[in-house]
Amino acid sequence: MKLGYYPGCSLHGTGREFDESLRAVAKALDWPMEEVEDWSCCGATSAHATSHLLSIALPARNLALAEAAGYDEVLAPCAACYNRLARARHEVATDPDLAGRMPELLGRPFANGVAVRNIVEVLQRACSTLSQRATHPLKGLKVACYYGCLLLRPAEVCDFDDPEDPSSMEEVVKALGAEPIAWNLRTQCCGASLSVPRTASVLRLTREILTDARQAGAEVLVVACPMCHSNLDFRQQALVRRGEAPVPVLYLTELVGLALGLPARELGLERHFISTRQLTTRLAAIPQEVA
């Protein structure tokens, strides 16, 4: 099965470590993953506020490119990109009039036949492989899995997990030998793109999420969204300056990479605002079984 890779804007910019860690993990796991050629912005958080048709046509163009390249699936690691591509696929599939307009709008045939996957979904189905190839299992590490909004909602579009009580990310964490903790705010919004226009609101939401994870015993919080990572990592600096204990925030692919024994620099861990050095030092001290 051919897996197309749609990085989206963030993974080529502010979320470079997500892209780097994903590529490193894909190579280690022998995934036949190829970047979709000539991909363009999916519209993310702004297109749907301007035009509904535009918000469908922009992601549909990328699906059409993937379809023409012969991919069976497209992996969109960014939660916002995943949501937009999956929503476009859903709306075209359920609206015959919209489907009929797509070829003319896109300037190419479009059968809407490519499945859209997010990184949690793809890693979940690789859990048995992860368990076998985790040369540095994360024994005893307490992990808070944070889903946020766009991976799970709306349920009719993001139908890979329970939107109220998800478990897919926890399954991946268990496969790595770590311990996913039970906590309350794993599906609460972090403020998303309000980070600049309403910074105070994002700081409040960030504090609530991090405090809940910390009180539940989390040593690290894992995400699968560049915006969530930005808010919880970058904005956490202000909370740390006020005396609150830091909680490292990792992309799920970075955590997987550590369990696979990949170097921290190859995973982009040095780019985080909240230092991951104490975490990697703690993991390096975990005794590894000799085969």
Coordinates of C-alpha atoms in Angstrom, one line a residue:
M1 CA 0.0 0.0 0.0
K2 CA 1.4 3.4 -1.0
L3 CA 1.3 6.1 1.7
G4 CA 1.3 9.7 0.5
Y5 CA 2.7 12.2 3.0
Y6 CA 1.0 15.6 3.2
P7 CA 3.2 17.7 5.6
G8 CA 1.3 20.9 5.3
C9 CA 2.7 24.4 6.1
S10 CA 3.5 23.9 9.8
L11 CA 5.7 20.8 9.3
H12 CA 7.9 22.8 6.8
G13 CA 8.0 25.8 9.2
T14 CA 7.3 26.2 12.9
G15 CA 6.8 22.4 13.4
R16 CA 10.0 21.2 11.7
E17 CA 10.7 18.8 14.6
F18 CA 7.4 17.0 13.8
D19 CA 8.5 16.5 10.2
E20 CA 12.0 15.4 11.2
S21 CA 10.9 12.9 13.8
L22 CA 8.2 11.5 11.5
R23 CA 10.7 11.0 8.7
A24 CA 13.2 9.4 11.1
V25 CA 10.5 7.1 12.5
A26 CA 9.2 6.2 9.0
K27 CA 12.7 5.2 7.9
A28 CA 13.3 3.1 11.0
L29 CA 10.0 1.3 10.5
D30 CA 10.4 0.9 6.7
W31 CA 7.3 2.8 5.8
P32 CA 6.8 3.3 2.0
M33 CA 6.0 7.0 2.6
E34 CA 6.4 9.6 -0.1
E35 CA 5.6 13.3 0.0
V36 CA 2.8 14.4 -2.2
E37 CA 4.3 16.4 -5.1
D38 CA 3.2 20.0 -5.5
W39 CA 1.1 20.0 -2.4
S40 CA -0.4 23.3 -1.3
C41 CA -1.9 24.9 1.8
C42 CA -5.2 23.1 2.9
G43 CA -6.7 26.4 4.2
A44 CA -6.2 25.4 7.8
T45 CA -8.0 27.7 10.2
S46 CA -8.8 30.5 7.9
A47 CA -10.3 29.3 4.6
H48 CA -13.6 28.1 6.1
A49 CA -14.1 31.6 7.7
T50 CA -13.9 33.1 4.2
S51 CA -15.7 30.6 1.9
H52 CA -17.1 27.2 2.5
L53 CA -16.4 26.2 -1.1
L54 CA -12.8 27.4 -0.8
S55 CA -12.4 25.4 2.4
I56 CA -13.3 22.2 0.5
A57 CA -11.5 23.0 -2.8
L58 CA -8.1 23.7 -1.2
P59 CA -7.8 20.3 0.6
A60 CA -9.5 18.5 -2.2
R61 CA -6.8 19.7 -4.6
N62 CA -4.2 17.9 -2.5
L63 CA -6.3 14.7 -2.4
A64 CA -6.7 14.9 -6.2
L65 CA -2.9 15.1 -6.5
A66 CA -2.5 12.1 -4.2
E67 CA -5.1 10.3 -6.2
A68 CA -3.3 11.0 -9.5
A69 CA 0.0 9.8 -8.0
G70 CA -1.6 6.5 -7.1
Y71 CA -1.6 6.7 -3.3
D72 CA -4.1 4.6 -1.4
E73 CA -3.9 6.8 1.7
V74 CA -2.6 10.2 2.6
L75 CA -1.0 10.8 6.0
A76 CA -1.6 14.3 7.4
P77 CA 0.3 14.5 10.7
C78 CA -0.9 18.1 11.5
A79 CA -4.3 17.8 13.3
A80 CA -5.6 20.9 11.5
C81 CA -4.5 19.6 8.1
Y82 CA -6.0 16.1 8.9
N83 CA -9.3 17.7 9.9
R84 CA -9.5 19.8 6.7
L85 CA -8.6 17.0 4.4
A86 CA -10.9 14.5 6.1
R87 CA -13.7 17.0 6.2
A88 CA -13.3 17.7 2.4
R89 CA -13.4 14.0 1.7
H90 CA -16.5 13.6 3.8
E91 CA -18.4 16.5 2.3
V92 CA -17.6 15.6 -1.3
A93 CA -18.7 12.0 -0.5
T94 CA -22.0 13.0 1.0
D95 CA -22.9 16.0 -1.3
P96 CA -23.4 14.9 -5.0
D97 CA -23.7 18.5 -6.2
L98 CA -20.4 19.4 -4.5
A99 CA -18.8 16.3 -6.0
G100 CA -19.9 17.2 -9.4
R101 CA -18.3 20.7 -9.2
M102 CA -14.9 19.5 -8.0
P103 CA -13.3 18.4 -11.3
E104 CA -14.0 21.8 -12.9
L105 CA -12.9 23.7 -9.8
L106 CA -9.7 21.6 -9.5
G107 CA -8.9 21.5 -13.2
R108 CA -8.4 17.7 -13.0
P109 CA -10.4 14.5 -12.4
F110 CA -11.3 13.7 -8.8
A111 CA -12.9 10.4 -7.7
N112 CA -12.4 11.1 -4.0
G113 CA -10.9 7.7 -3.5
V114 CA -7.9 8.4 -1.2
A115 CA -8.3 7.7 2.5
V116 CA -7.0 10.4 5.0
R117 CA -5.1 9.2 8.0
N118 CA -3.6 11.0 11.0
I119 CA -0.3 10.0 12.7
V120 CA -2.0 8.6 15.8
E121 CA -4.1 6.3 13.6
V122 CA -1.1 5.1 11.5
L123 CA 1.0 4.5 14.6
Q124 CA -1.8 2.7 16.4
R125 CA -2.0 0.1 13.6
A126 CA 1.7 -0.4 13.9
C127 CA 1.7 -1.1 17.6
S128 CA 2.8 -4.7 17.3
T129 CA 5.8 -3.5 15.2
L130 CA 6.6 -0.8 17.7
S131 CA 6.6 -3.3 20.6
Q132 CA 9.1 -5.5 18.7
R133 CA 11.4 -2.7 17.5
A134 CA 11.5 -0.6 20.7
T135 CA 15.1 -1.2 21.5
H136 CA 14.9 1.4 24.3
P137 CA 11.5 0.8 25.9
L138 CA 10.3 3.7 28.0
K139 CA 9.8 1.7 31.2
G140 CA 8.1 3.5 34.0
L141 CA 7.7 6.8 32.1
K142 CA 4.4 8.4 32.9
V143 CA 2.9 10.0 29.8
A144 CA -0.1 12.3 29.5
C145 CA -1.7 11.8 26.0
Y146 CA -3.2 15.1 24.8
Y147 CA -5.6 14.9 21.8
G148 CA -7.0 18.4 21.8
C149 CA -9.9 19.3 19.5
L150 CA -9.2 18.6 15.8
L151 CA -8.1 15.0 16.0
L152 CA -11.4 13.8 17.3
R153 CA -14.1 16.2 16.2
P154 CA -16.5 16.2 14.5
A155 CA -17.1 12.5 15.1
E156 CA -18.6 11.9 11.6
V157 CA -15.4 13.2 10.0
C158 CA -12.8 12.0 12.5
D159 CA -14.2 8.6 13.0
F160 CA -11.0 6.6 14.0
D161 CA -11.5 6.9 17.8
D162 CA -14.1 7.7 20.5
P163 CA -14.3 11.6 20.6
E164 CA -15.2 11.6 24.3
D165 CA -13.0 8.7 25.6
P166 CA -10.2 8.1 23.1
S167 CA -7.6 5.3 23.6
S168 CA -5.5 5.2 20.4
M169 CA -2.7 7.4 21.6
E170 CA -2.6 5.4 24.9
E171 CA -2.2 2.2 22.9
V172 CA 0.8 3.6 21.1
V173 CA 2.4 4.8 24.4
K174 CA 1.9 1.3 25.9
A175 CA 3.5 -0.3 22.9
L176 CA 6.6 1.8 23.7
G177 CA 6.8 0.4 27.2
A178 CA 5.6 3.7 28.9
E179 CA 2.6 4.2 31.2
P180 CA -0.2 6.4 29.9
I181 CA -1.8 8.2 32.9
A182 CA -5.5 8.9 33.5
W183 CA -6.3 12.6 33.5
N184 CA -9.2 14.9 32.9
L185 CA -8.3 17.5 30.2
R186 CA -6.8 15.3 27.4
T187 CA -9.5 16.5 24.9
Q188 CA -9.9 20.1 26.1
C189 CA -9.0 22.9 23.7
C190 CA -5.7 24.7 24.2
G191 CA -6.9 27.9 22.6
A192 CA -5.5 26.9 19.1
S193 CA -5.0 29.9 16.8
L194 CA -6.1 32.4 19.5
S195 CA -2.5 32.3 20.8
V196 CA -1.8 35.8 19.3
P197 CA -5.1 37.7 19.4
R198 CA -6.1 36.3 22.9
T199 CA -2.9 35.3 24.6
A200 CA -4.4 35.6 28.1
S201 CA -7.1 33.1 27.2
V202 CA -4.5 30.7 25.8
L203 CA -2.3 31.0 28.9
R204 CA -5.3 30.2 31.1
L205 CA -6.2 27.1 29.1
T206 CA -2.5 26.1 28.9
R207 CA -2.2 26.4 32.7
E208 CA -5.3 24.3 33.3
I209 CA -4.1 21.5 30.9
L210 CA -0.5 21.4 32.2
T211 CA -1.6 21.6 35.9
D212 CA -4.0 18.7 35.5
A213 CA -1.4 16.6 33.7
R214 CA 1.2 17.4 36.3
Q215 CA -1.1 16.6 39.2
A216 CA -1.9 13.3 37.6
G217 CA 1.8 12.4 37.7
A218 CA 2.8 13.1 34.1
E219 CA 6.5 13.3 33.4
V220 CA 5.9 14.3 29.8
L221 CA 2.9 15.4 27.7
V222 CA 2.6 14.1 24.1
V223 CA 0.7 15.8 21.3
A224 CA 0.0 15.3 17.5
C225 CA -0.7 18.9 16.5
P226 CA 1.7 21.7 15.8
M227 CA -0.6 24.4 17.2
C228 CA -1.2 22.4 20.4
H229 CA 2.6 21.9 20.7
S230 CA 3.2 25.6 20.2
N231 CA 0.7 26.6 22.9
L232 CA 1.7 24.1 25.4
D233 CA 5.5 24.3 24.8
F234 CA 6.1 28.0 23.9
R235 CA 3.4 29.5 26.1
Q236 CA 4.5 27.4 29.0
Q237 CA 7.6 29.6 29.3
A238 CA 5.5 32.3 30.9
L239 CA 4.2 29.8 33.4
V240 CA 7.6 28.6 34.3
R241 CA 8.8 32.1 34.8
R242 CA 6.0 32.4 37.4
G243 CA 7.5 29.5 39.3
E244 CA 5.4 26.6 37.9
A245 CA 7.2 23.3 37.3
P246 CA 8.0 22.6 33.6
V247 CA 6.4 19.6 31.8
P248 CA 8.2 18.7 28.5
V249 CA 5.9 18.5 25.5
L250 CA 6.8 16.1 22.8
Y251 CA 5.2 15.1 19.5
L252 CA 4.1 11.5 19.6
T253 CA 6.6 10.8 16.8
E254 CA 9.5 12.1 19.0
L255 CA 8.4 9.7 21.8
V256 CA 8.3 6.8 19.3
G257 CA 11.8 7.8 18.1
L258 CA 13.2 7.7 21.6
A259 CA 11.8 4.2 22.1
L260 CA 13.4 3.1 18.8
G261 CA 16.7 4.4 20.0
L262 CA 17.0 7.3 17.6
P263 CA 19.3 10.2 18.5
A264 CA 17.5 13.2 20.2
R265 CA 19.0 15.6 17.7
E266 CA 17.7 13.6 14.8
L267 CA 14.2 13.9 16.3
G268 CA 14.4 17.7 16.7
L269 CA 14.3 17.7 20.5
E270 CA 16.8 20.5 20.8
R271 CA 14.3 23.0 19.2
H272 CA 11.8 22.8 22.1
F273 CA 11.3 25.8 24.3
I274 CA 10.8 23.7 27.4
S275 CA 14.0 21.7 27.7
T276 CA 13.8 17.9 27.1
R277 CA 17.3 17.3 28.4
Q278 CA 16.2 16.1 31.9
L279 CA 13.8 13.7 30.2
T280 CA 16.3 12.2 27.8
T281 CA 18.8 11.9 30.7
R282 CA 16.2 10.0 32.7
L283 CA 15.4 7.7 29.8
A284 CA 19.1 7.0 29.1
A285 CA 19.4 5.8 32.7
I286 CA 16.7 3.1 32.2
P287 CA 18.4 -0.3 32.2
Q288 CA 17.9 -2.1 28.8
E289 CA 17.6 -5.8 28.5
V290 CA 20.4 -7.5 26.6
A291 CA 19.1 -9.7 23.8

